[in-house]
Short mmCIF file of C-alpha atoms and ligand atoms in Angstrom, two decimals:
data_model
loop_
_atom_site.label_atom_id
_atom_site.label_comp_id
_atom_site.label_asym_id
_atom_site.label_seq_id
_atom_site.Cartn_x
_atom_site.Cartn_y
_atom_site.Cartn_z
CA MET V 202 41.64 4.23 -8.85
CA THR V 203 39.63 6.48 -6.97
CA ASN V 204 41.59 8.04 -4.13
CA TYR V 205 39.73 8.26 -1.12
CA ASN V 206 41.81 10.87 0.48
CA ASP V 207 41.41 13.36 -2.43
CA LEU V 208 38.23 15.17 -1.47
CA SER V 209 38.92 17.96 -4.36
CA SER V 210 36.75 15.87 -6.53
CA VAL V 211 33.70 16.60 -4.53
CA LYS V 212 33.72 20.26 -5.75
CA LYS V 213 31.79 19.55 -9.28
CA ARG V 214 30.19 21.49 -11.75
CA ILE V 215 26.53 20.61 -11.27
CA THR V 216 23.19 21.47 -13.11
CA ILE V 217 20.01 21.54 -11.04
CA LEU V 218 16.90 20.85 -13.02
CA GLY V 219 13.88 21.59 -10.56
CA SER V 220 16.07 24.07 -8.43
CA THR V 221 12.92 25.71 -6.88
CA GLY V 222 11.55 22.99 -5.15
CA SER V 223 12.16 21.13 -1.84
CA ILE V 224 14.81 18.68 -3.43
CA GLY V 225 16.22 21.24 -5.70
CA ARG V 226 16.76 23.97 -2.55
CA GLN V 227 18.43 21.29 -0.53
CA SER V 228 20.54 20.10 -3.48
CA LEU V 229 21.76 23.59 -3.86
CA ASN V 230 22.61 23.94 -0.18
CA VAL V 231 24.75 20.59 -0.05
CA ALA V 232 26.10 21.62 -3.55
CA LYS V 233 27.14 25.06 -1.90
CA ARG V 234 28.81 23.55 1.04
CA LEU V 235 30.89 20.89 -0.94
CA GLY V 236 31.99 23.91 -2.90
CA CYS V 237 30.53 22.81 -6.21
CA THR V 238 30.14 25.26 -9.14
CA VAL V 239 26.42 25.52 -10.50
CA THR V 240 26.33 25.51 -14.33
CA ALA V 241 22.39 25.62 -15.00
CA LEU V 242 19.34 25.93 -13.43
CA ALA V 243 15.68 25.01 -14.30
CA ALA V 244 12.15 25.33 -12.91
CA HIS V 245 8.94 25.59 -14.10
CA SER V 246 7.33 29.32 -12.92
CA ASN V 247 8.77 30.67 -9.82
CA SER V 248 10.70 33.41 -11.59
CA LYS V 249 11.28 35.29 -8.19
CA LEU V 250 13.37 32.44 -6.45
CA MET V 251 14.78 31.71 -9.50
CA GLU V 252 16.12 35.52 -9.70
CA GLN V 253 17.57 34.70 -6.30
CA GLN V 254 19.18 31.77 -7.18
CA ILE V 255 20.88 33.16 -10.14
CA ARG V 256 22.25 36.07 -8.27
CA GLN V 257 23.58 33.76 -5.39
CA TYR V 258 24.82 30.40 -7.65
CA LYS V 259 25.55 32.51 -11.13
CA PRO V 260 24.89 29.90 -13.57
CA SER V 261 25.50 30.37 -17.13
CA MET V 262 21.96 29.50 -18.17
CA ALA V 263 18.57 29.32 -16.51
CA VAL V 264 15.20 27.98 -17.57
CA MET V 265 11.39 28.71 -16.74
CA PHE V 266 9.29 25.90 -18.45
CA ASP V 267 6.74 28.42 -18.36
CA LYS V 268 7.00 31.01 -21.08
CA LYS V 269 5.59 33.92 -19.21
CA ALA V 270 7.91 33.51 -16.24
CA ALA V 271 10.81 32.85 -18.48
CA ASP V 272 10.07 36.35 -20.00
CA ASP V 273 9.54 37.66 -16.20
CA LEU V 274 13.04 36.33 -15.46
CA LYS V 275 14.49 38.19 -18.38
CA VAL V 276 13.30 41.34 -16.92
CA ARG V 277 14.62 40.43 -13.51
CA VAL V 278 18.05 39.55 -14.38
CA GLY V 279 18.42 42.03 -17.37
CA ASP V 280 21.48 43.46 -15.52
CA LEU V 281 23.29 39.64 -15.75
CA SER V 282 24.55 38.05 -18.93
CA VAL V 283 22.87 34.70 -17.92
CA LYS V 284 20.98 32.90 -21.05
CA ILE V 285 17.19 32.59 -20.24
CA MET V 286 15.29 29.74 -22.14
CA SER V 287 11.67 28.24 -21.69
CA ASP V 288 9.74 25.04 -22.75
CA MET V 289 10.99 21.58 -23.20
CA ASP V 290 13.97 23.00 -25.63
CA GLY V 291 15.08 24.94 -22.67
CA LEU V 292 14.99 21.99 -20.37
CA CYS V 293 16.92 19.93 -22.56
CA GLU V 294 19.45 22.52 -23.50
CA ALA V 295 20.24 23.21 -19.72
CA ALA V 296 20.34 19.29 -19.36
CA ALA V 297 23.10 19.18 -21.85
CA VAL V 298 25.04 22.28 -20.96
CA ASP V 299 28.62 21.11 -20.32
CA THR V 300 28.94 19.88 -16.47
CA ASP V 301 29.96 16.92 -14.50
CA LEU V 302 26.51 16.03 -13.16
CA VAL V 303 22.83 16.72 -13.63
CA LEU V 304 20.87 16.51 -10.71
CA ASN V 305 17.41 16.14 -11.88
CA SER V 306 14.51 16.99 -9.28
CA VAL V 307 12.03 18.23 -11.41
CA VAL V 308 8.46 16.56 -10.42
CA GLY V 309 6.82 14.51 -12.98
CA MET V 310 7.05 12.87 -16.13
CA VAL V 311 8.08 15.85 -17.67
CA GLY V 312 11.41 15.21 -16.35
CA LEU V 313 11.87 12.27 -19.12
CA CYS V 314 13.40 14.00 -22.05
CA PRO V 315 16.10 16.35 -19.94
CA THR V 316 17.19 13.12 -18.38
CA ILE V 317 17.82 11.32 -21.63
CA ALA V 318 19.18 14.86 -23.20
CA ALA V 319 21.73 15.02 -20.10
CA MET V 320 22.78 11.27 -20.96
CA GLU V 321 23.01 11.94 -24.65
CA ALA V 322 25.18 14.89 -23.81
CA GLY V 323 27.57 12.52 -21.73
CA HIS V 324 26.57 13.48 -18.38
CA HIS V 325 26.01 11.44 -15.34
CA VAL V 326 22.59 11.81 -13.69
CA ALA V 327 21.59 12.13 -10.08
CA LEU V 328 18.05 11.09 -9.94
CA ALA V 329 15.23 12.43 -7.85
CA ASN V 330 12.76 12.70 -10.63
CA LYS V 331 11.25 9.07 -10.18
CA GLU V 332 8.62 9.39 -12.68
CA SER V 333 11.32 9.43 -15.62
CA LEU V 334 12.47 6.14 -14.70
CA VAL V 335 8.83 4.73 -14.02
CA ALA V 336 7.65 5.85 -17.43
CA GLY V 337 10.69 5.28 -19.36
CA GLY V 338 12.62 2.86 -17.43
CA GLU V 339 13.75 0.79 -20.33
CA VAL V 340 14.81 3.69 -22.49
CA VAL V 341 16.68 5.56 -19.67
CA MET V 342 18.40 2.35 -18.67
CA LYS V 343 19.69 1.65 -22.35
CA THR V 344 20.60 5.24 -22.81
CA ALA V 345 22.70 5.09 -19.96
CA ALA V 346 24.45 2.07 -20.81
CA ARG V 347 25.07 3.55 -24.60
CA CYS V 348 26.44 6.86 -23.30
CA GLY V 349 28.30 5.14 -20.50
CA VAL V 350 27.07 7.24 -17.69
CA ASN V 351 25.87 6.75 -14.27
CA ILE V 352 22.60 7.07 -12.78
CA LEU V 353 22.98 8.05 -8.91
CA PRO V 354 19.92 7.61 -6.99
CA VAL V 355 18.80 10.53 -4.87
CA ASP V 356 15.18 8.79 -3.70
CA SER V 357 16.01 7.83 -0.04
CA GLU V 358 15.21 4.27 -0.40
CA HIS V 359 17.15 3.65 -3.49
CA SER V 360 20.10 5.54 -2.33
CA ALA V 361 20.03 3.16 0.91
CA ILE V 362 19.97 0.12 -1.48
CA PHE V 363 22.88 1.63 -3.66
CA GLN V 364 24.67 2.02 -0.39
CA CYS V 365 24.03 -1.48 0.54
CA ILE V 366 25.57 -3.00 -2.29
CA GLN V 367 28.77 -1.10 -2.61
CA GLY V 368 31.45 -3.65 -2.69
CA ALA V 369 28.77 -6.60 -3.39
CA PRO V 370 30.20 -9.37 -5.55
CA PRO V 371 29.00 -8.64 -9.25
CA ASN V 372 27.47 -12.45 -9.78
CA ARG V 373 23.73 -11.23 -8.46
CA ALA V 374 24.39 -12.52 -4.99
CA VAL V 375 21.36 -10.26 -4.11
CA LYS V 376 18.15 -12.05 -3.38
CA ARG V 377 15.72 -9.52 -2.45
CA LEU V 378 15.36 -5.66 -1.80
CA ILE V 379 13.39 -4.52 1.04
CA LEU V 380 11.84 -0.75 0.31
CA THR V 381 10.76 0.64 3.53
CA ALA V 382 7.69 2.85 3.56
CA SER V 383 6.62 5.47 6.59
CA GLY V 384 3.07 4.31 5.65
CA GLY V 385 2.09 8.10 5.48
CA PRO V 386 -0.44 10.11 7.30
CA PHE V 387 -3.06 7.62 7.07
CA PHE V 388 -1.65 4.46 8.33
CA GLY V 389 -3.98 1.90 9.85
CA LYS V 390 -7.16 3.57 8.05
CA THR V 391 -9.86 1.79 6.66
CA ILE V 392 -11.22 2.29 3.22
CA GLU V 393 -14.09 3.74 4.46
CA GLU V 394 -12.15 6.15 6.60
CA LEU V 395 -9.83 7.24 3.60
CA LYS V 396 -13.10 8.23 1.55
CA ALA V 397 -13.45 11.20 3.98
CA VAL V 398 -10.00 12.55 4.28
CA THR V 399 -9.25 15.97 3.16
CA THR V 400 -6.52 17.61 0.91
CA THR V 401 -5.17 19.31 3.96
CA GLU V 402 -4.83 16.14 6.08
CA ALA V 403 -3.44 14.38 3.11
CA LEU V 404 -0.85 16.98 2.75
CA SER V 405 0.56 16.48 6.40
CA HIS V 406 3.15 13.83 6.16
CA PRO V 407 4.12 12.59 9.64
CA ASN V 408 8.24 12.47 8.86
CA TRP V 409 8.97 14.31 5.73
CA ARG V 410 8.67 17.71 4.29
CA MET V 411 8.27 17.48 0.43
CA GLY V 412 6.59 18.90 -2.42
CA ALA V 413 2.58 18.46 -2.70
CA LYS V 414 2.58 15.93 -5.53
CA ILE V 415 5.04 13.11 -3.65
CA THR V 416 3.50 14.20 -0.26
CA ILE V 417 0.01 12.91 -1.77
CA ASP V 418 1.74 10.06 -3.56
CA SER V 419 2.82 9.08 0.11
CA ALA V 420 -0.43 9.42 1.47
CA THR V 421 -1.91 6.88 -1.11
CA MET V 422 1.26 4.85 -0.94
CA MET V 423 1.48 5.12 -4.88
CA ASN V 424 4.96 6.71 -4.08
CA LYS V 425 5.85 3.01 -2.85
CA GLY V 426 4.40 1.68 -6.01
CA LEU V 427 6.49 4.02 -8.18
CA GLU V 428 9.79 3.15 -6.15
CA LEU V 429 9.12 -0.56 -6.50
CA ILE V 430 9.17 0.28 -10.51
CA GLU V 431 12.24 2.66 -10.09
CA ALA V 432 14.19 -0.12 -8.14
CA HIS V 433 13.22 -2.56 -10.57
CA TRP V 434 15.09 -0.56 -13.37
CA LEU V 435 18.08 0.72 -11.38
CA PHE V 436 18.97 -2.37 -9.58
CA ASN V 437 18.00 -4.90 -12.70
CA ILE V 438 16.09 -6.98 -10.07
CA ASP V 439 12.73 -8.80 -10.55
CA SER V 440 9.80 -6.98 -9.10
CA GLU V 441 8.71 -10.18 -7.75
CA ASN V 442 12.05 -9.91 -5.63
CA ILE V 443 11.28 -6.52 -4.32
CA ASP V 444 9.34 -6.15 -1.07
CA ILE V 445 7.87 -3.28 0.76
CA LEU V 446 8.05 -2.97 4.72
CA ILE V 447 6.42 -0.30 6.68
CA HIS V 448 8.42 1.19 8.95
CA ARG V 449 6.90 4.17 10.55
CA GLU V 450 9.84 6.03 11.95
CA SER V 451 11.78 6.38 8.65
CA ILE V 452 15.23 5.41 10.32
CA VAL V 453 16.05 2.30 8.28
CA HIS V 454 16.07 3.43 4.59
CA SER V 455 15.93 0.14 3.12
CA LEU V 456 17.39 -3.15 3.06
CA VAL V 457 19.41 -5.76 0.90
CA GLU V 458 18.92 -9.49 1.57
CA TYR V 459 21.79 -11.36 0.20
CA LYS V 460 21.71 -15.20 -0.88
CA ASP V 461 23.19 -16.22 2.31
CA ASN V 462 20.11 -14.46 4.00
CA SER V 463 22.47 -11.82 5.44
CA VAL V 464 20.63 -8.64 5.31
CA ILE V 465 22.62 -5.23 4.98
CA ALA V 466 20.50 -1.97 5.83
CA GLN V 467 21.41 1.71 5.55
CA LEU V 468 20.22 3.81 8.52
CA GLY V 469 20.03 7.58 9.32
CA VAL V 470 17.90 10.32 10.41
CA PRO V 471 15.28 11.24 7.93
CA ASP V 472 17.01 13.95 6.11
CA MET V 473 17.11 14.03 2.32
CA ARG V 474 20.63 16.04 2.34
CA ILE V 475 22.24 12.54 3.16
CA PRO V 476 21.24 10.99 -0.10
CA ILE V 477 21.64 14.03 -2.05
CA GLN V 478 25.31 14.35 -0.99
CA TYR V 479 25.80 10.91 -1.59
CA ALA V 480 24.59 11.32 -5.19
CA ILE V 481 27.04 14.16 -5.70
CA THR V 482 30.32 12.85 -3.92
CA TRP V 483 29.81 9.14 -4.61
CA PRO V 484 32.22 7.10 -4.42
CA LEU V 485 33.37 9.25 -1.66
CA ARG V 486 31.69 10.11 1.54
CA VAL V 487 32.49 13.62 3.31
CA ASN V 488 31.11 15.46 6.49
CA THR V 489 27.45 16.72 6.57
CA GLU V 490 25.67 19.29 8.62
CA VAL V 491 23.08 16.49 9.03
CA LYS V 492 22.37 15.21 12.76
CA GLU V 493 24.01 11.85 13.86
CA LEU V 494 21.76 8.94 14.20
CA ASP V 495 21.13 8.34 18.15
CA LEU V 496 19.32 4.76 18.14
CA THR V 497 18.64 5.03 21.82
CA LYS V 498 16.06 7.62 20.95
CA TYR V 499 13.92 5.43 18.65
CA SER V 500 12.00 2.48 18.93
CA LEU V 501 11.75 1.10 15.46
CA SER V 502 8.72 -0.95 14.22
CA PHE V 503 7.80 -2.82 11.13
CA TYR V 504 4.53 -4.06 9.56
CA PRO V 505 3.33 -5.46 6.26
CA PRO V 506 1.52 -3.21 4.18
CA ASP V 507 -2.24 -2.95 3.70
CA TYR V 508 -2.59 -3.70 -0.08
CA LYS V 509 -6.52 -3.88 0.13
CA THR V 510 -6.45 -0.51 1.49
CA PHE V 511 -3.51 1.19 -0.31
CA VAL V 512 -4.69 -0.08 -3.80
CA CYS V 513 -2.15 1.78 -5.51
CA ILE V 514 0.93 -0.55 -4.71
CA ASP V 515 -0.80 -3.28 -6.35
CA ALA V 516 -1.51 -1.48 -9.51
CA CYS V 517 2.26 -0.76 -9.98
CA LYS V 518 2.98 -4.24 -9.51
CA THR V 519 0.54 -5.27 -12.25
CA ALA V 520 2.12 -2.64 -14.63
CA ILE V 521 5.49 -3.49 -13.97
CA LYS V 522 4.98 -7.26 -14.49
CA ARG V 523 2.73 -6.58 -17.66
CA GLY V 524 5.73 -4.20 -18.90
CA GLY V 525 5.77 -2.34 -21.97
CA LEU V 526 3.81 0.94 -21.67
CA SER V 527 1.71 -0.17 -18.26
CA PRO V 528 4.02 1.63 -16.13
CA ALA V 529 3.72 4.93 -18.10
CA ALA V 530 0.01 4.82 -17.95
CA VAL V 531 -0.15 4.31 -14.26
CA ASN V 532 2.13 7.32 -13.68
CA ALA V 533 0.13 9.36 -16.04
CA ALA V 534 -3.23 8.69 -14.57
CA ASN V 535 -1.91 9.22 -11.14
CA GLU V 536 0.04 12.36 -12.07
CA VAL V 537 -3.64 13.55 -13.60
CA ALA V 538 -5.64 12.25 -10.30
CA VAL V 539 -3.15 13.87 -7.78
CA SER V 540 -3.52 17.45 -9.57
CA LEU V 541 -7.51 17.05 -9.55
CA PHE V 542 -7.39 16.04 -5.83
CA LEU V 543 -5.07 19.09 -5.07
CA ASP V 544 -7.58 21.24 -6.88
CA ARG V 545 -10.25 19.44 -4.66
CA LYS V 546 -12.14 18.15 -7.69
CA ILE V 547 -12.05 14.38 -6.72
CA GLY V 548 -11.90 12.46 -3.45
CA PHE V 549 -8.71 10.93 -1.87
CA THR V 550 -9.87 7.28 -2.86
CA ASP V 551 -10.69 8.29 -6.57
CA ILE V 552 -7.03 8.68 -7.08
CA GLY V 553 -6.49 4.80 -6.62
CA GLN V 554 -9.60 4.11 -8.54
CA LEU V 555 -8.35 6.23 -11.64
CA VAL V 556 -5.14 4.41 -11.28
CA ILE V 557 -6.70 1.19 -11.65
CA GLN V 558 -8.64 2.19 -14.44
CA SER V 559 -5.62 3.23 -16.44
CA LEU V 560 -4.51 -0.72 -16.78
CA GLU V 561 -7.50 -1.45 -18.81
CA TYR V 562 -6.98 1.79 -21.31
CA GLU V 563 -6.12 0.53 -24.78
CA ILE V 564 -2.40 1.90 -25.49
CA PRO V 565 -0.26 1.30 -28.52
CA VAL V 566 1.51 -2.09 -28.46
CA ALA V 567 5.02 -1.34 -27.11
CA ASN V 568 8.13 -0.85 -29.11
CA GLY V 569 10.13 0.63 -26.27
CA SER V 570 10.51 4.18 -28.27
CA LEU V 571 10.28 7.57 -26.36
CA GLU V 572 7.58 8.54 -28.96
CA GLN V 573 5.47 6.01 -27.68
CA ILE V 574 5.83 6.67 -24.24
CA LEU V 575 5.20 10.34 -24.57
CA GLN V 576 2.23 9.28 -26.75
CA THR V 577 0.96 6.72 -24.03
CA ASP V 578 1.55 9.45 -21.47
CA LYS V 579 -0.72 11.88 -23.39
CA ILE V 580 -3.55 9.34 -24.11
CA VAL V 581 -3.69 8.30 -20.72
CA ARG V 582 -3.95 11.82 -19.32
CA GLU V 583 -6.65 12.69 -21.66
CA LYS V 584 -8.46 9.67 -20.61
CA THR V 585 -8.08 10.04 -16.79
CA LEU V 586 -9.61 13.42 -17.15
CA SER V 587 -12.65 12.36 -18.91
CA SER V 588 -13.13 9.42 -16.33
CA ALA V 589 -12.61 11.91 -13.56
CA LYS V 590 -15.32 14.27 -14.90
CA LYS V 591 -17.98 10.92 -14.55
CA ILE V 592 -17.25 10.83 -10.78
CA LYS V 593 -20.20 11.80 -8.67
CA ARG V 594 -19.20 13.45 -5.51
P1 NDP T 795 8.55 20.01 -5.21
O1 NDP T 795 7.04 20.22 -5.81
O2 NDP T 795 8.85 20.74 -4.06
O3 NDP T 795 9.51 20.69 -6.49
C1 NDP T 795 9.10 20.57 -7.90
C2 NDP T 795 10.34 21.54 -8.76
O4 NDP T 795 9.96 20.92 -10.05
C3 NDP T 795 10.19 22.80 -8.61
O5 NDP T 795 11.55 23.36 -8.72
C4 NDP T 795 9.02 23.16 -9.87
O6 NDP T 795 9.60 24.70 -10.36
C5 NDP T 795 9.97 22.03 -10.98
N1 NDP T 795 9.13 21.90 -12.01
C6 NDP T 795 7.69 21.38 -11.92
N2 NDP T 795 7.29 21.02 -13.23
C7 NDP T 795 8.36 21.66 -14.11
C8 NDP T 795 8.49 21.76 -15.46
N3 NDP T 795 7.43 21.35 -16.42
N4 NDP T 795 9.69 22.27 -16.13
C9 NDP T 795 10.53 22.45 -15.30
N5 NDP T 795 10.56 22.35 -13.64
C10 NDP T 795 9.51 21.97 -13.39
O7 NDP T 795 8.86 18.68 -5.44
P2 NDP T 795 10.11 17.75 -4.59
O8 NDP T 795 11.23 18.54 -4.78
O9 NDP T 795 9.31 17.42 -3.60
O10 NDP T 795 10.19 16.34 -5.80
C11 NDP T 795 10.78 16.30 -7.12
C12 NDP T 795 11.03 15.19 -7.49
O11 NDP T 795 11.78 14.54 -6.59
C13 NDP T 795 9.92 14.02 -7.59
O12 NDP T 795 10.01 13.53 -8.66
C14 NDP T 795 9.79 13.68 -6.32
O13 NDP T 795 9.10 12.20 -6.30
C15 NDP T 795 11.37 13.15 -5.92
N6 NDP T 795 11.70 13.05 -4.63
C16 NDP T 795 11.54 14.18 -3.68
C17 NDP T 795 11.65 13.82 -2.20
C18 NDP T 795 11.72 14.86 -1.54
O14 NDP T 795 11.76 14.68 -0.08
N7 NDP T 795 11.10 15.93 -1.58
C19 NDP T 795 12.21 12.53 -1.89
C20 NDP T 795 12.34 11.54 -3.15
C21 NDP T 795 12.16 11.56 -4.07
P3 NDP T 795 8.47 25.61 -9.69
O15 NDP T 795 8.93 25.95 -8.37
O16 NDP T 795 8.59 26.76 -10.45
O17 NDP T 795 7.03 25.18 -9.91
MG1 MG T 796 11.54 7.59 -1.45
#
């Protein structure tokens, strides 16, 4: 039985993968405030910030995926006894270090193997890294069930749904999930107008400050497509029963409609520290530094999405309906396309076209294995890169 008055259990031991990023940095702050101990940290190449985090949080292990950055980090923290590793082996070893919770906030499908490694080691996972669930949903959910571990959503919409179903009867009384979407910086624009938008414009999100990849995903609305697939796996609900609703103010973070047509929503100011903290403290709730919501200050608006202009949403719907390796394919194409767009090598609307094309690529027949997902990811990345080279600008 959970003792809801005993708040000492929120002082967990926590490993944070992607600790130098937007979610990772906020997670460290939340963890510190809760009195958690940091067991291991991992990131890609920002060894300077990793050095600061090691000195402040004193993990027993730190990983820089990039080998050169790991070598640099070894020199920087040569006076300390922290173990430093690199590459995927390092990430998976960090994920498996003895701890109470692994918070995975790396960006991209590179988070898949560490998510599985954490579960195989018997750890609960707080998941921000949606790409690992999009590409490997079935494997991830089956591994979680087999290992008897929880996946606690960090993504704000999924945290909202998770909060709305607390205490719900287990008899599938949920009729529909409604994911809210801010609509991003290009809400209301036409395809023609989108052709001309710049990387700088796409990087200015109206409501959230996030890493570059998810900011572009929000601008194309691929983010909502990825989140639809994420919700399908997390809540075991048919994708036909997941709707998307544009809500410009990002105050209602998502809703659950029950069979009796009663709708339960979760609201709060747009601040990721709320879902991050809930993933760490669940099922308990404790105080935060986050501002209270004053509803008199907002006028809330809701609109249907423009599926014709924001083509990535339907591509994700098609992928999850087809099932198998299709979600891994659209995710891989999107990761490559976003990176090319950030490097100013393709235009904004090319991202959607490359994602749609990936649905036509020949990919292995699915047997649901991790190897096949990784192989599909590799094949689709190569094909997307070569398709992108043919785009005339
Ligand atoms: P950022 O780009 O700010 O941070 C990404 C983090 O991942 C950095 O720590 C980066 O390290 C690390 N990283 C990148 N590649 C690797 C790798 N190969 N191995 C190890 N670490 C790696 O992204 P966000 O924090 O914004 O997003 C992280 C995840 O959370 C994404 O999946 C995103 O979709 C999801 N998310 C984010 C939200 C947000 O508000 N930001 C909201 C909901 C979900 P380095 O700094 O060294 O490059
Ligand atoms: Mg989200």
